[in-house]
XYZ file of C-alpha atoms in Angstrom:
361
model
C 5.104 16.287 -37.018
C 5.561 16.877 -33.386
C 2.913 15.492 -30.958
C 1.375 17.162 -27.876
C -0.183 15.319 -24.924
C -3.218 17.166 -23.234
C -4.379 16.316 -20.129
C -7.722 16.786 -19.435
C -8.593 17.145 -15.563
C -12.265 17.461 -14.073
C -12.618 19.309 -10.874
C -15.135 19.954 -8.230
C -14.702 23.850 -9.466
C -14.151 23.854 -12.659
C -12.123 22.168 -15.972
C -8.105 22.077 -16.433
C -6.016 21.885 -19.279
C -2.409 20.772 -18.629
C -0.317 20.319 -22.063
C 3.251 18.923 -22.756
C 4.989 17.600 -25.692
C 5.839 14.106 -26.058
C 8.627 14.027 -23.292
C 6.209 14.892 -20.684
C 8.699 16.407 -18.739
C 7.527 19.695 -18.522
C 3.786 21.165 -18.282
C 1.753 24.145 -18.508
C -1.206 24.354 -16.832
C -4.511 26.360 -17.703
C -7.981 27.140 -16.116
C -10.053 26.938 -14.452
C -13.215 26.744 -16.911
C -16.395 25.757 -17.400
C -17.106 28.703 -14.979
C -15.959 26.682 -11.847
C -18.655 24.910 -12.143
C -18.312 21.449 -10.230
C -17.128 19.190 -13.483
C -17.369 15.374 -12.974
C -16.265 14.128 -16.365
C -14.068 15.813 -19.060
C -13.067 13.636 -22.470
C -11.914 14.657 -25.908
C -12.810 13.157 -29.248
C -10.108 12.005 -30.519
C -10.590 12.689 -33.890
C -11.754 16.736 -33.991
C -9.723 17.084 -30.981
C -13.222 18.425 -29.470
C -13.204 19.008 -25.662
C -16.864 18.141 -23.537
C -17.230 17.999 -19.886
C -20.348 16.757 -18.241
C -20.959 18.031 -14.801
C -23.836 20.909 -12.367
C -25.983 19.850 -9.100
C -29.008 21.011 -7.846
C -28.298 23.774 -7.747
C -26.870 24.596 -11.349
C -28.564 22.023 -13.042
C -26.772 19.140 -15.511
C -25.061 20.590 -18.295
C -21.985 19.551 -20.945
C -19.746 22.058 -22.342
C -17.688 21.914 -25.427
C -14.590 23.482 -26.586
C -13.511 23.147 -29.986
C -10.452 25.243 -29.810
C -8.419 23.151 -26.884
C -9.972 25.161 -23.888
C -9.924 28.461 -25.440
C -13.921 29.422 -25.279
C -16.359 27.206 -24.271
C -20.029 26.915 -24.445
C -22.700 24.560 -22.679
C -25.989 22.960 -22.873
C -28.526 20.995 -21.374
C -31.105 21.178 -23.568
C -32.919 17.599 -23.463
C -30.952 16.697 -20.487
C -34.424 15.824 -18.201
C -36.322 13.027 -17.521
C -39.959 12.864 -18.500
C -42.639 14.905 -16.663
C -43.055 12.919 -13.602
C -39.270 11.330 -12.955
C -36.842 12.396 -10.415
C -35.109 15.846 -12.179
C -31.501 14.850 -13.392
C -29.296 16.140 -11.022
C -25.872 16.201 -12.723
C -24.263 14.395 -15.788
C -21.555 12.343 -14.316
C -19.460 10.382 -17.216
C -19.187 11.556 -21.486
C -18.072 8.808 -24.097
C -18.182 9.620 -27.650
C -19.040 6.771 -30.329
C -17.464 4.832 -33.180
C -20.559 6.982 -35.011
C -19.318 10.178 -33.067
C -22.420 10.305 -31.251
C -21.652 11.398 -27.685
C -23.302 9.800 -24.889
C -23.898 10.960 -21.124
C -24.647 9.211 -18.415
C -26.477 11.090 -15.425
C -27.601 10.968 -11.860
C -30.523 9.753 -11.050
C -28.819 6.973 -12.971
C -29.892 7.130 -16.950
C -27.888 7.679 -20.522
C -28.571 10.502 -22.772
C -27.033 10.681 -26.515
C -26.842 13.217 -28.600
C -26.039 13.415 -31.819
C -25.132 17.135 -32.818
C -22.346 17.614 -31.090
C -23.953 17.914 -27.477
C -26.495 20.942 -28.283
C -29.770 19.177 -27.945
C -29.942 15.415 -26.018
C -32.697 12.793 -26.318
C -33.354 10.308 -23.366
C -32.039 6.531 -24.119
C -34.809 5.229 -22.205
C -34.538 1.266 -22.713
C -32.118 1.476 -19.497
C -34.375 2.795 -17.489
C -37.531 0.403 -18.779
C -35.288 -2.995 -17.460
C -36.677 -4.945 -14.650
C -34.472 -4.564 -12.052
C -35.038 -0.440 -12.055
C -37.272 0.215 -9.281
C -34.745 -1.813 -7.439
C -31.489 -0.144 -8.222
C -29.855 1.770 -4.743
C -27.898 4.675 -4.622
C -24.176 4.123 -3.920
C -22.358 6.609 -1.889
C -22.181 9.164 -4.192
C -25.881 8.272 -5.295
C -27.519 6.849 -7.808
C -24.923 7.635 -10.594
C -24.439 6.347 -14.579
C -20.515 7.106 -13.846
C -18.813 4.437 -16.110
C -19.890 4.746 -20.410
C -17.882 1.944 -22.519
C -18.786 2.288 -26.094
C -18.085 -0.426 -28.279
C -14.692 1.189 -30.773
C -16.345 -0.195 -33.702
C -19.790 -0.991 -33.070
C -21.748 2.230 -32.271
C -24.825 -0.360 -31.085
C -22.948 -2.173 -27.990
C -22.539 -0.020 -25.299
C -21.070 -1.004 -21.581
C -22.205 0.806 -18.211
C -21.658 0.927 -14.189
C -24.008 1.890 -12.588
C -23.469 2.585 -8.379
C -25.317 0.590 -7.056
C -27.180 -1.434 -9.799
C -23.920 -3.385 -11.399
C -23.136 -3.623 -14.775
C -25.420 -3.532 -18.243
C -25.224 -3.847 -21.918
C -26.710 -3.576 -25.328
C -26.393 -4.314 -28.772
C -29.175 -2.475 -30.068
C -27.776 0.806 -29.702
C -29.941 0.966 -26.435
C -33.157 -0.162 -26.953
C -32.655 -3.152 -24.938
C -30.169 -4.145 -21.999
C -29.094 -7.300 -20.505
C -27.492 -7.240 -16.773
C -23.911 -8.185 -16.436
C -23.049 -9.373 -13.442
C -22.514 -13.231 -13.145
C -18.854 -13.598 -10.781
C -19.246 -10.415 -9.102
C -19.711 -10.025 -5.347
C -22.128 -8.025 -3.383
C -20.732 -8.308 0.551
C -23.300 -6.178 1.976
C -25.820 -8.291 0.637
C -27.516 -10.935 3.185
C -25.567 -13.921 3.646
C -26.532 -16.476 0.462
C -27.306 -13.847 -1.938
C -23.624 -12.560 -2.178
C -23.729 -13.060 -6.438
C -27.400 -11.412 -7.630
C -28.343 -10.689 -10.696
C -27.883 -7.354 -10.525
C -27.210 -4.914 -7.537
C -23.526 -4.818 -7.762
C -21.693 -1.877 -6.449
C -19.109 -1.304 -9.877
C -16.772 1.362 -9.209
C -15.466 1.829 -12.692
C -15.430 -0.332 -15.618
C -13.107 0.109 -18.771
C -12.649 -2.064 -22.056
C -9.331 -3.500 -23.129
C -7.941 -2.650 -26.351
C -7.574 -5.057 -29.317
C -11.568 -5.478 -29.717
C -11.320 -8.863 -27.944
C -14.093 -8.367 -25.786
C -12.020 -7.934 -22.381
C -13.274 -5.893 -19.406
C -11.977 -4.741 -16.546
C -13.614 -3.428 -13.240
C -12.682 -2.121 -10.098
C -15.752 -3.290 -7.422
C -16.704 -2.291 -4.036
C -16.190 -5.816 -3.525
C -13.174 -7.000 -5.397
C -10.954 -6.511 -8.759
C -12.495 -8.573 -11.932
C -11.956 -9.191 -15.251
C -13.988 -10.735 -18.065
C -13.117 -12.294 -21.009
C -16.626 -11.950 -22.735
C -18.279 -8.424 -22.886
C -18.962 -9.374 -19.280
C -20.860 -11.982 -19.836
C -18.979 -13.492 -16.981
C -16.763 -12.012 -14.436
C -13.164 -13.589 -12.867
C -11.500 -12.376 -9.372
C -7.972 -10.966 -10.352
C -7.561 -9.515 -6.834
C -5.174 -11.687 -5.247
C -1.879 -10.019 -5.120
C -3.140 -6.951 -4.520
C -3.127 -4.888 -0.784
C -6.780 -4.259 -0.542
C -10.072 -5.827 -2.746
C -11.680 -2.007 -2.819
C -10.395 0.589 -4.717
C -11.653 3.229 -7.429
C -10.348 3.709 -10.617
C -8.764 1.366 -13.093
C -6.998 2.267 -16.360
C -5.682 0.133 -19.202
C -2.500 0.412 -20.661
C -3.347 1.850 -24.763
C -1.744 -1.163 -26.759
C -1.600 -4.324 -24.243
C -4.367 -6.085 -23.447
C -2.854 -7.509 -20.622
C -2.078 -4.392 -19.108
C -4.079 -2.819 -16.804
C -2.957 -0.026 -13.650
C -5.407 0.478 -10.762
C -4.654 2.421 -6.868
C -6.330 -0.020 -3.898
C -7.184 2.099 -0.747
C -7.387 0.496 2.830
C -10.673 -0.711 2.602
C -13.995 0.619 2.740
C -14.437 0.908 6.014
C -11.206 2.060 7.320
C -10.623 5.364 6.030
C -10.288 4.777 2.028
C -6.888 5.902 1.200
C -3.215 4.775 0.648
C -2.770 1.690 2.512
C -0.558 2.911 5.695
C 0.030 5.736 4.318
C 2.222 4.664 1.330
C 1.400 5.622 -2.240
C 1.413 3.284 -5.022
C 0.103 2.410 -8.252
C -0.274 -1.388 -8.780
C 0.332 -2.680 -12.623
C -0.183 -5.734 -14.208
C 1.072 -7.090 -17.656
C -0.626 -10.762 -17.748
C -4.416 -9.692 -17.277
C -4.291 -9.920 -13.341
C -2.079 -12.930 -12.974
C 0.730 -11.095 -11.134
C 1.027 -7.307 -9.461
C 3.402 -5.141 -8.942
C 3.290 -1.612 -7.331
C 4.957 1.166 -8.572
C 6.326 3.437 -6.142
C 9.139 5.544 -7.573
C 8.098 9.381 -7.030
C 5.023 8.940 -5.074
C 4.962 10.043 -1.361
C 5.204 7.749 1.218
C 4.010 7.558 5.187
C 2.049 10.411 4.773
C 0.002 9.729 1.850
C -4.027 9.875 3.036
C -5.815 10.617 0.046
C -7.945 8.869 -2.136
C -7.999 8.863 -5.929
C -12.219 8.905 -7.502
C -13.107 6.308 -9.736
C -12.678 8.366 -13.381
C -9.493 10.286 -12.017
C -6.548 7.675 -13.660
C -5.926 7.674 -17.383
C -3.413 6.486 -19.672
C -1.963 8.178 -23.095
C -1.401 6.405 -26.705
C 2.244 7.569 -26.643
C 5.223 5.258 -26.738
C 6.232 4.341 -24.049
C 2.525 5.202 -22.444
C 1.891 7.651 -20.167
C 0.004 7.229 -16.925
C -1.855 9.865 -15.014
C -3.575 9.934 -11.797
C -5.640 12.635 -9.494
C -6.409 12.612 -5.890
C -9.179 14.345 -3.698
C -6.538 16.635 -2.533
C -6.007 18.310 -5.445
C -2.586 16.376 -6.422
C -2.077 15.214 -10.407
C 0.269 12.763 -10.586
C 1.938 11.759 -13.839
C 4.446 9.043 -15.431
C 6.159 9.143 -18.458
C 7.327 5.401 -18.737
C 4.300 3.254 -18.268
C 4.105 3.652 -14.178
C 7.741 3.101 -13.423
C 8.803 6.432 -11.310
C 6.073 9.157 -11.101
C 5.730 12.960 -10.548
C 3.444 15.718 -9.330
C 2.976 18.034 -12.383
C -0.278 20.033 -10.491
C -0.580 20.021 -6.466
C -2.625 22.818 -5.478
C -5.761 21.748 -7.693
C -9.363 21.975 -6.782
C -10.512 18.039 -5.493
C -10.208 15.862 -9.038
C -12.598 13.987 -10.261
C -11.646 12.675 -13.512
C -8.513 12.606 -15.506
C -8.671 11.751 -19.594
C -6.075 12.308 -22.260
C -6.002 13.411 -25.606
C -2.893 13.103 -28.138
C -2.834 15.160 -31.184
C -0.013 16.669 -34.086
C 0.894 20.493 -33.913
């Protein structure tokens, strides 16, 4: 049976759909949808092939659609997507993860998790996040006070992983009732001199799990490139090597736990894009040990965008497939693992996030 890669690309107008078979050498794009509306997050379950992307502002309001016909209709819904009478309204929902139980969380701005468990009609508040200690001393990042990275456990619907910009990382095991900060290794430079490692108060840019169920993480910082061995228990600099200790987005390679691809910009302060101007994505097979950039494709000396922290993906094809989108509207894609690289979509609205999906036709 012949297999068909879908790329799934979130926009700041809109969702798009670009599809190839399993060469990737060819693609055909489609969209916009969701009604333009400014999409932060779009993801697939991989096992209905269902389509949801998570995005509104103030002024539309939070909302996830759903396709179950690969982008041909869509509907939406935000009912249960509020805080309780009183709280700050929910602005937008900025990241979608569905569960090893298929329940399908989102995680919003003012920072919080919602799950819902009918297939994204009707949403109930997780609200054990929100009731840990440290809450009425979380910051907004940049982009605010944003639930952007969702890890769910693949085989334990109860442990779920989060990043949080700018309150760090957090876990459960209870399927949210209770959450533990995980933070211990990771640096917070804009913090006072002496209170560089808190508890929490981390600025985690995104945060993704390793496959193989050994309990790896991976996350790009504000301040530095870590990895963790232990559910993120505890957190390891794998930076060294690399052109830059800030950067956005990180994705893992499908099979490998070693492998891991991530884009460092110039710094956080200097303009936060391609390091002079040169485009590359930077892999690593041994888990951060050694990187290499990958160049082959990309444009160089004039290359001063920036790619968002959900906009890199890989695909479960062999070889794997990696895909990247930038704030200027490029979407970049390899067909063998990161070694050469081409545009498949330039003209696209600002990108936000970039998922795959894999399935038989």
């Amino acid at each position: 049976m012949a297999q068909q890669v879908i790329v799934l690309v979130g926009t700041r107008k809109g969702a798009f759909l670009l599809a190839s078979d399993s060469a990737r050498r060819s693609w055909e794009l489609r969209g916009p949808f969701c009604e333009t509306w400014p999409t932060n997050h779009v993801v697939a379950d991989s096992q209905s092939g269902t389509i949801y992307a998570g995005g509104g502002n103030e002024w539309f309001g939070p909302a996830v659609w759903k396709s179950t016909d690969l982008g041909a209709s869509w509907s939406h819904s935000s009912q249960g997507l509020a805080y309780e009478a009183g709280q700050a309204p929910v602005k937008s929902v900025w990241s979608l993860a569905v569960a090893a139980d298929g329940s399908l969380y989102a995680g919003v701005e003012p920072a919080g998790l919602f799950r819902s468990t009918d297939g994204g009609i009707s949403w109930s508040h997780i609200d054990g996040l929100q009731k840990h200690p440290s809450r009425p001393e979380w910051n907004p990042g940049g982009a605010g006070l944003i639930l952007h990275s969702l890890v769910p456990d693949p085989v334990d619907a109860k442990k779920i992983w989060v990043g949080i910009s700018a309150a760090g990382v957090f876990a459960t095991e209870d399927g949210g009732t209770t959450w533990e900060a995980r933070n211990r290794g990771t640096r917070a430079d804009f913090m006072p001199e002496g209170q560089n490692y808190p508890e929490f108060g981390q600025c985690v840019h995104c945060l993704v799990m390793a496959p193989g169920g050994g309990g790896r993480l991976y996350q790009q910082n504000h301040c530095g490139m870590y990895r963790s061995d232990d559910g993120g228990r505890n957190w390891a600099s794998i930076e060294e090597g690399l052109p830059s200790s800030f950067g956005f987005p990180a994705a893992v390679h499908p099979r490998d736990p070693d492998g891991l691809y991530l884009i460092p910009l110039n710094g956080d302060i200097k303009g936060r894009f391609m390091p002079e101007g040169n485009a590359a994505v930077y892999r690593t097979r041994d888990a951060g040990a050694n990187w290499e950039a990958r160049r082959t494709g990309l444009p160089q000396g004039s290359a001063y965008f920036n790619v968002l922290r959900q906009a890199m993906a890989t695909d479960t094809l062999e070889p794997a497939g990696v895909y990247f989108g930038t704030n200027a509207g490029g979407l970049y894609a390899s067909n063998d693992e990161g070694e050469s690289w081409d545009c498949v979509a330039p003209h696209l609205p600002t990108i936000t996030s970039v998922e795959t999906l894999v399935i038989e036709r």
